Structure formats: structure tokens, C-alpha cells
Coordinates of N, CA, C and O in Angstrom, one line a residue:
M1 N 146.3 -121.8 75.7 CA 146.1 -120.5 76.5 C 145.6 -120.9 77.8 O 146.1 -120.3 78.8
I2 N 144.6 -121.7 77.9 CA 144.1 -122.1 79.2 C 145.1 -122.7 80.1 O 145.3 -122.4 81.3
E3 N 145.9 -123.6 79.5 CA 147.0 -124.3 80.3 C 148.0 -123.2 80.8 O 148.5 -123.3 81.9
L4 N 148.4 -122.3 80.0 CA 149.3 -121.2 80.4 C 148.7 -120.4 81.5 O 149.5 -120.1 82.5
I5 N 147.5 -120.0 81.4 CA 146.9 -119.2 82.4 C 146.9 -120.0 83.8 O 147.2 -119.4 84.8
E6 N 146.5 -121.3 83.7 CA 146.5 -122.1 84.9 C 147.9 -122.4 85.4 O 148.2 -122.3 86.6
L7 N 148.9 -122.7 84.5 CA 150.3 -123.0 84.9 C 150.9 -121.8 85.6 O 151.5 -122.0 86.7
Y8 N 150.7 -120.6 85.1 CA 151.3 -119.4 85.7 C 150.4 -118.7 86.8 O 150.8 -117.7 87.3
R9 N 149.3 -119.3 87.0 CA 148.3 -118.7 88.0 C 148.2 -117.3 87.7 O 148.3 -116.4 88.6
A10 N 147.9 -116.9 86.5 CA 147.8 -115.5 86.1 C 146.7 -114.8 86.8 O 145.6 -115.3 87.0
T11 N 147.0 -113.6 87.3 CA 146.0 -112.8 88.0 C 145.6 -111.7 87.1 O 144.6 -111.1 87.3
V12 N 146.4 -111.4 86.0 CA 146.1 -110.4 85.1 C 146.5 -110.9 83.7 O 147.6 -111.5 83.6
V13 N 145.7 -110.6 82.7 CA 146.1 -110.9 81.3 C 145.9 -109.6 80.5 O 144.9 -108.9 80.7
V14 N 146.8 -109.3 79.6 CA 146.8 -108.1 78.8 C 146.7 -108.6 77.3 O 147.6 -109.5 76.9
T15 N 145.8 -108.2 76.6 CA 145.7 -108.6 75.2 C 145.1 -107.5 74.3 O 144.9 -106.4 74.8
Y16 N 145.0 -107.7 73.1 CA 144.5 -106.7 72.1 C 143.0 -106.6 72.3 O 142.3 -107.5 72.7
P17 N 142.5 -105.4 72.0 CA 141.0 -105.2 72.0 C 140.4 -105.9 70.8 O 141.2 -106.5 69.9
S18 N 139.1 -105.9 70.7 CA 138.5 -106.7 69.6 C 138.9 -106.3 68.2 O 138.8 -107.1 67.3
N19 N 139.3 -105.1 68.0 CA 139.7 -104.7 66.7 C 141.2 -104.9 66.4 O 141.7 -104.5 65.4
G20 N 141.8 -105.6 67.4 CA 143.2 -105.9 67.2 C 144.1 -104.7 67.4 O 145.3 -104.7 67.1
L21 N 143.6 -103.6 67.8 CA 144.3 -102.3 68.0 C 144.5 -101.6 66.6 O 144.2 -100.5 66.4
S22 N 145.1 -102.4 65.7 CA 145.4 -101.9 64.4 C 144.6 -102.5 63.2 O 144.9 -102.2 62.1
G23 N 143.8 -103.5 63.6 CA 143.0 -104.2 62.6 C 143.8 -105.4 62.1 O 143.3 -106.1 61.2
H24 N 145.0 -105.7 62.6 CA 145.8 -106.8 62.1 C 145.1 -108.1 62.4 O 144.7 -108.3 63.6
P25 N 144.9 -109.0 61.4 CA 144.2 -110.2 61.7 C 144.8 -111.1 62.8 O 144.0 -111.8 63.5
D26 N 146.1 -111.1 62.9 CA 146.7 -111.9 64.0 C 146.4 -111.4 65.4 O 146.1 -112.1 66.3
H27 N 146.3 -110.1 65.5 CA 145.9 -109.4 66.7 C 144.5 -109.7 67.1 O 144.1 -109.9 68.2
I28 N 143.6 -109.6 66.1 CA 142.2 -109.9 66.3 C 142.0 -111.4 66.7 O 141.2 -111.7 67.6
R29 N 142.7 -112.3 66.1 CA 142.7 -113.7 66.5 C 143.2 -113.9 67.9 O 142.6 -114.7 68.7
T30 N 144.2 -113.2 68.2 CA 144.7 -113.3 69.6 C 143.7 -112.9 70.6 O 143.5 -113.5 71.6
H31 N 143.0 -111.8 70.3 CA 141.9 -111.3 71.2 C 140.9 -112.4 71.4 O 140.4 -112.7 72.5
T32 N 140.4 -113.0 70.3 CA 139.4 -114.0 70.3 C 139.9 -115.2 71.1 O 139.1 -115.8 72.0
L33 N 141.1 -115.7 70.9 CA 141.6 -116.8 71.7 C 141.7 -116.5 73.1 O 141.4 -117.4 74.0
V34 N 142.2 -115.4 73.5 CA 142.3 -115.0 74.9 C 140.9 -115.0 75.6 O 140.7 -115.5 76.7
R35 N 140.0 -114.3 74.9 CA 138.6 -114.2 75.5 C 138.0 -115.6 75.6 O 137.4 -115.9 76.7
T36 N 138.2 -116.5 74.7 CA 137.7 -117.8 74.7 C 138.3 -118.6 75.9 O 137.6 -119.3 76.6
A37 N 139.6 -118.5 76.0 CA 140.3 -119.2 77.1 C 139.8 -118.7 78.5 O 139.6 -119.5 79.4
L38 N 139.6 -117.4 78.6 CA 139.2 -116.8 79.9 C 137.8 -117.3 80.3 O 137.5 -117.5 81.5
R39 N 137.0 -117.6 79.3 CA 135.6 -118.1 79.6 C 135.7 -119.5 80.2 O 134.8 -120.0 80.8
A40 N 136.8 -120.2 79.8 CA 136.9 -121.6 80.2 C 137.7 -121.8 81.6 O 137.8 -122.9 82.1
V41 N 138.3 -120.7 82.1 CA 139.0 -120.8 83.3 C 138.1 -120.6 84.5 O 137.3 -119.6 84.5
P42 N 138.1 -121.5 85.5 CA 137.2 -121.3 86.6 C 137.2 -120.0 87.3 O 136.2 -119.4 87.6
Q43 N 138.4 -119.5 87.6 CA 138.6 -118.2 88.2 C 139.5 -117.3 87.3 O 140.7 -117.3 87.4
P44 N 138.8 -116.7 86.3 CA 139.6 -116.0 85.3 C 140.3 -114.8 85.9 O 139.8 -114.1 86.9
P45 N 141.5 -114.5 85.4 CA 142.3 -113.3 85.8 C 141.6 -112.0 85.3 O 140.7 -112.1 84.5
L46 N 142.1 -110.9 85.9 CA 141.6 -109.6 85.3 C 142.1 -109.5 83.9 O 143.1 -109.9 83.5
L47 N 141.3 -108.8 83.1 CA 141.6 -108.7 81.7 C 141.7 -107.2 81.3 O 140.8 -106.4 81.7
Y48 N 142.8 -106.9 80.7 CA 143.1 -105.5 80.3 C 143.4 -105.6 78.8 O 144.0 -106.6 78.3
Y49 N 143.0 -104.5 78.1 CA 143.3 -104.4 76.7 C 144.4 -103.4 76.4 O 144.5 -102.3 77.1
I50 N 145.3 -103.6 75.5 CA 146.3 -102.7 75.0 C 145.5 -101.5 74.4 O 144.6 -101.7 73.7
A51 N 145.9 -100.3 74.8 CA 145.3 -99.1 74.3 C 146.3 -98.0 74.2 O 147.3 -97.9 74.9
L52 N 146.0 -97.1 73.3 CA 146.8 -95.9 73.1 C 146.0 -94.7 73.4 O 145.0 -94.5 72.7
S53 N 146.3 -93.9 74.4 CA 145.6 -92.7 74.7 C 145.8 -91.7 73.6 O 146.9 -91.6 73.1
R54 N 144.8 -90.9 73.3 CA 144.9 -90.0 72.2 C 146.0 -88.9 72.5 O 146.9 -88.7 71.6
S55 N 146.1 -88.4 73.7 CA 147.1 -87.4 74.0 C 148.5 -87.9 73.9 O 149.4 -87.3 73.4
R56 N 148.7 -89.1 74.4 CA 150.0 -89.8 74.4 C 150.4 -90.1 73.0 O 151.6 -90.0 72.6
L57 N 149.5 -90.6 72.2 CA 149.8 -90.9 70.8 C 150.2 -89.7 70.0 O 151.1 -89.7 69.2
L58 N 149.4 -88.6 70.2 CA 149.7 -87.4 69.5 C 151.1 -86.8 69.9 O 151.9 -86.4 69.0
A59 N 151.5 -86.9 71.1 CA 152.8 -86.5 71.6 C 153.9 -87.4 71.0 O 154.9 -86.9 70.5
A60 N 153.6 -88.7 70.9 CA 154.6 -89.6 70.3 C 154.8 -89.3 68.8 O 155.9 -89.3 68.3
Q61 N 153.7 -89.0 68.1 CA 153.7 -88.7 66.7 C 154.6 -87.5 66.5 O 155.5 -87.4 65.6
N62 N 154.4 -86.5 67.3 CA 155.2 -85.2 67.2 C 156.7 -85.5 67.5 O 157.6 -85.0 66.8
R63 N 157.0 -86.3 68.5 CA 158.4 -86.6 68.8 C 159.1 -87.4 67.6 O 160.2 -87.1 67.2
V64 N 158.4 -88.4 67.1 CA 158.9 -89.2 66.0 C 159.1 -88.3 64.8 O 160.2 -88.4 64.1
R65 N 158.2 -87.5 64.4 CA 158.3 -86.7 63.2 C 159.4 -85.6 63.4 O 160.1 -85.3 62.5
A66 N 159.6 -85.1 64.6 CA 160.7 -84.2 64.9 C 162.0 -84.8 64.8 O 163.0 -84.2 64.3
A67 N 162.1 -86.1 65.2 CA 163.4 -86.8 65.1 C 163.7 -87.4 63.8 O 164.8 -87.4 63.3
L68 N 162.7 -87.9 63.1 CA 162.9 -88.7 61.8 C 162.3 -88.0 60.6 O 162.4 -88.5 59.5
G69 N 161.6 -86.9 60.8 CA 161.1 -86.2 59.6 C 159.6 -86.4 59.5 O 159.0 -87.3 60.0
P70 N 159.0 -85.6 58.6 CA 157.5 -85.6 58.5 C 157.0 -86.8 57.8 O 155.8 -87.1 57.9
D71 N 157.8 -87.6 57.1 CA 157.3 -88.8 56.4 C 157.5 -90.0 57.2 O 157.2 -91.1 56.7
A72 N 158.1 -89.9 58.4 CA 158.3 -91.1 59.3 C 156.9 -91.8 59.6 O 155.9 -91.1 59.8
W73 N 156.9 -93.1 59.6 CA 155.7 -93.8 60.0 C 155.4 -93.6 61.5 O 156.3 -93.7 62.3
V74 N 154.2 -93.3 61.8 CA 153.7 -93.2 63.2 C 152.4 -93.9 63.2 O 151.6 -93.9 62.2
P75 N 152.0 -94.4 64.4 CA 150.7 -95.0 64.5 C 149.6 -93.9 64.2 O 149.7 -92.8 64.7
P76 N 148.6 -94.3 63.4 CA 147.6 -93.3 63.0 C 146.7 -93.0 64.3 O 146.5 -93.8 65.1
E77 N 146.1 -91.8 64.3 CA 145.3 -91.4 65.4 C 144.1 -92.3 65.6 O 143.6 -92.5 66.7
E78 N 143.6 -93.0 64.5 CA 142.5 -93.9 64.6 C 142.8 -95.1 65.6 O 141.9 -95.8 66.0
M79 N 144.1 -95.3 65.9 CA 144.5 -96.4 66.8 C 144.3 -96.0 68.2 O 144.4 -96.8 69.1
S80 N 144.0 -94.7 68.5 CA 143.9 -94.3 69.9 C 142.5 -94.2 70.4 O 141.6 -94.4 69.6
I81 N 142.4 -94.1 71.7 CA 141.1 -93.9 72.3 C 141.1 -92.7 73.2 O 142.2 -92.2 73.5
D82 N 140.0 -92.1 73.5 CA 139.9 -91.0 74.3 C 140.6 -91.2 75.7 O 140.5 -92.3 76.2
D83 N 141.4 -90.3 76.1 CA 142.1 -90.4 77.4 C 141.2 -90.9 78.5 O 141.6 -91.6 79.4
C84 N 140.0 -90.4 78.6 CA 139.1 -90.7 79.7 C 138.7 -92.2 79.7 O 138.2 -92.7 80.7
E85 N 138.9 -92.9 78.6 CA 138.6 -94.3 78.6 C 139.8 -95.2 79.1 O 139.6 -96.4 79.4
V86 N 140.9 -94.6 79.3 CA 142.1 -95.4 79.8 C 141.9 -95.5 81.3 O 141.8 -94.6 82.0
T87 N 142.0 -96.8 81.8 CA 141.8 -97.0 83.2 C 143.1 -97.4 83.9 O 143.2 -97.2 85.2
T88 N 144.1 -97.8 83.2 CA 145.3 -98.3 83.8 C 146.5 -97.9 82.9 O 146.4 -98.1 81.7
V89 N 147.6 -97.5 83.5 CA 148.8 -97.2 82.7 C 149.9 -98.1 83.3 O 150.1 -98.1 84.5
I90 N 150.6 -98.8 82.4 CA 151.8 -99.5 82.8 C 153.0 -98.9 82.1 O 153.1 -98.9 80.9
D91 N 153.9 -98.5 82.9 CA 155.2 -97.9 82.4 C 156.1 -99.0 82.0 O 156.6 -99.7 82.8
I92 N 156.4 -99.0 80.7 CA 157.3 -100.1 80.2 C 158.7 -99.5 79.8 O 159.5 -100.1 79.1
T93 N 158.9 -98.3 80.2 CA 160.2 -97.6 79.9 C 161.4 -98.4 80.1 O 162.3 -98.5 79.2
A94 N 161.5 -99.1 81.2 CA 162.6 -99.9 81.6 C 162.8 -101.1 80.6 O 163.9 -101.7 80.6
H95 N 161.7 -101.5 79.9 CA 161.8 -102.7 79.1 C 161.7 -102.3 77.6 O 161.6 -103.2 76.7
W96 N 161.7 -101.0 77.2 CA 161.5 -100.6 75.9 C 162.6 -101.2 74.9 O 162.2 -101.7 73.8
R97 N 163.8 -101.2 75.3 CA 164.9 -101.8 74.4 C 164.6 -103.3 74.2 O 164.8 -103.8 73.1
D98 N 164.2 -104.0 75.2 CA 163.9 -105.4 75.1 C 162.8 -105.6 74.1 O 162.8 -106.5 73.3
K99 N 161.7 -104.7 74.2 CA 160.6 -104.9 73.4 C 161.0 -104.6 71.9 O 160.6 -105.4 71.0
L100 N 161.8 -103.6 71.7 CA 162.2 -103.4 70.3 C 163.1 -104.5 69.7 O 163.0 -104.9 68.6
R101 N 164.0 -105.0 70.6 CA 164.8 -106.2 70.1 C 163.9 -107.4 69.8 O 164.1 -108.1 68.8
A102 N 162.9 -107.6 70.6 CA 162.0 -108.8 70.4 C 161.3 -108.6 69.1 O 161.1 -109.5 68.2
L103 N 160.7 -107.3 68.9 CA 160.0 -107.1 67.6 C 160.9 -107.2 66.4 O 160.5 -107.7 65.4
S104 N 162.1 -106.6 66.5 CA 163.0 -106.6 65.3 C 163.5 -108.0 65.0 O 164.1 -108.2 63.9
A105 N 163.3 -109.0 65.9 CA 163.7 -110.4 65.6 C 162.7 -111.1 64.7 O 163.0 -112.1 64.1
H106 N 161.6 -110.4 64.4 CA 160.6 -111.0 63.5 C 160.6 -110.3 62.2 O 160.5 -109.1 62.1
A107 N 160.7 -111.0 61.1 CA 160.8 -110.5 59.8 C 159.6 -109.6 59.5 O 159.7 -108.6 58.8
S108 N 158.4 -109.9 60.0 CA 157.2 -109.1 59.8 C 157.2 -107.8 60.6 O 156.3 -107.0 60.4
Q109 N 158.2 -107.6 61.4 CA 158.2 -106.4 62.2 C 159.5 -105.5 61.9 O 160.0 -104.9 62.8
S110 N 159.8 -105.5 60.6 CA 161.1 -104.8 60.3 C 161.0 -103.3 60.6 O 162.0 -102.7 60.8
D111 N 159.8 -102.7 60.7 CA 159.7 -101.3 61.0 C 160.1 -101.1 62.5 O 160.4 -99.9 62.8
A112 N 160.2 -102.1 63.3 CA 160.6 -101.9 64.7 C 162.1 -101.6 64.8 O 162.6 -101.0 65.7
A113 N 162.9 -102.0 63.8 CA 164.3 -101.7 63.8 C 164.6 -100.2 63.7 O 165.5 -99.7 64.2

């Protein structure tokens, strides 16, 4: 991770919060590795955590359930944070299809399909 940060001269790094966002052990480990690497870099980049604002998550839940039915899986509200805690928003709309294709390429992410 240190080598990648230095190789790409990263000015910003985005990773999972300490709870892994969803509690997933791989996400928690990723958080730990990134934080450890940033402590070892002489001039660390800005650090941002993935976050789901409560209002946006609730809106997404409503859209998914309207389209796929009331039993469709949606991220639980516990994964969200209060809107006032969100400091930065990055619009990934243009890359959404790419993200879903990348996720669905992994057997452990079959729900992305």
C-alpha cells in the first residue's frame, strides 16, 4: 500500500471506515492496512471514508423496493450516517455500470448482478 501511494503520488485516498461500513472483515482489514500505510508515508494524502448519508440511503431503499419489490435486499439503515456528518460527495453516476461489472466479476459479490 505504501508503494502504491508513493508510486501514484496519491493526493487523496478513499477507504472504509473503521467498522468496514458493513462490518465485513475484509473491509475492516482494508481500513487497518490503509491507516497503517498512511502513517508510514512522509507526506500522507488526504483520507476520506466511504459513507452513506441517511437521506440518500432511505431514498435508494425506496427506489429499489419500488422497482424490485418489498423483499429486495437493500443496505440496512445502520450502514448510514447522519447527513450532517458527510463532508464530501463524489458523483459516480458516470461509472456506475463499470462498478457493477467489476463487482459482479467476483463470486462473493453475486448480489451485484
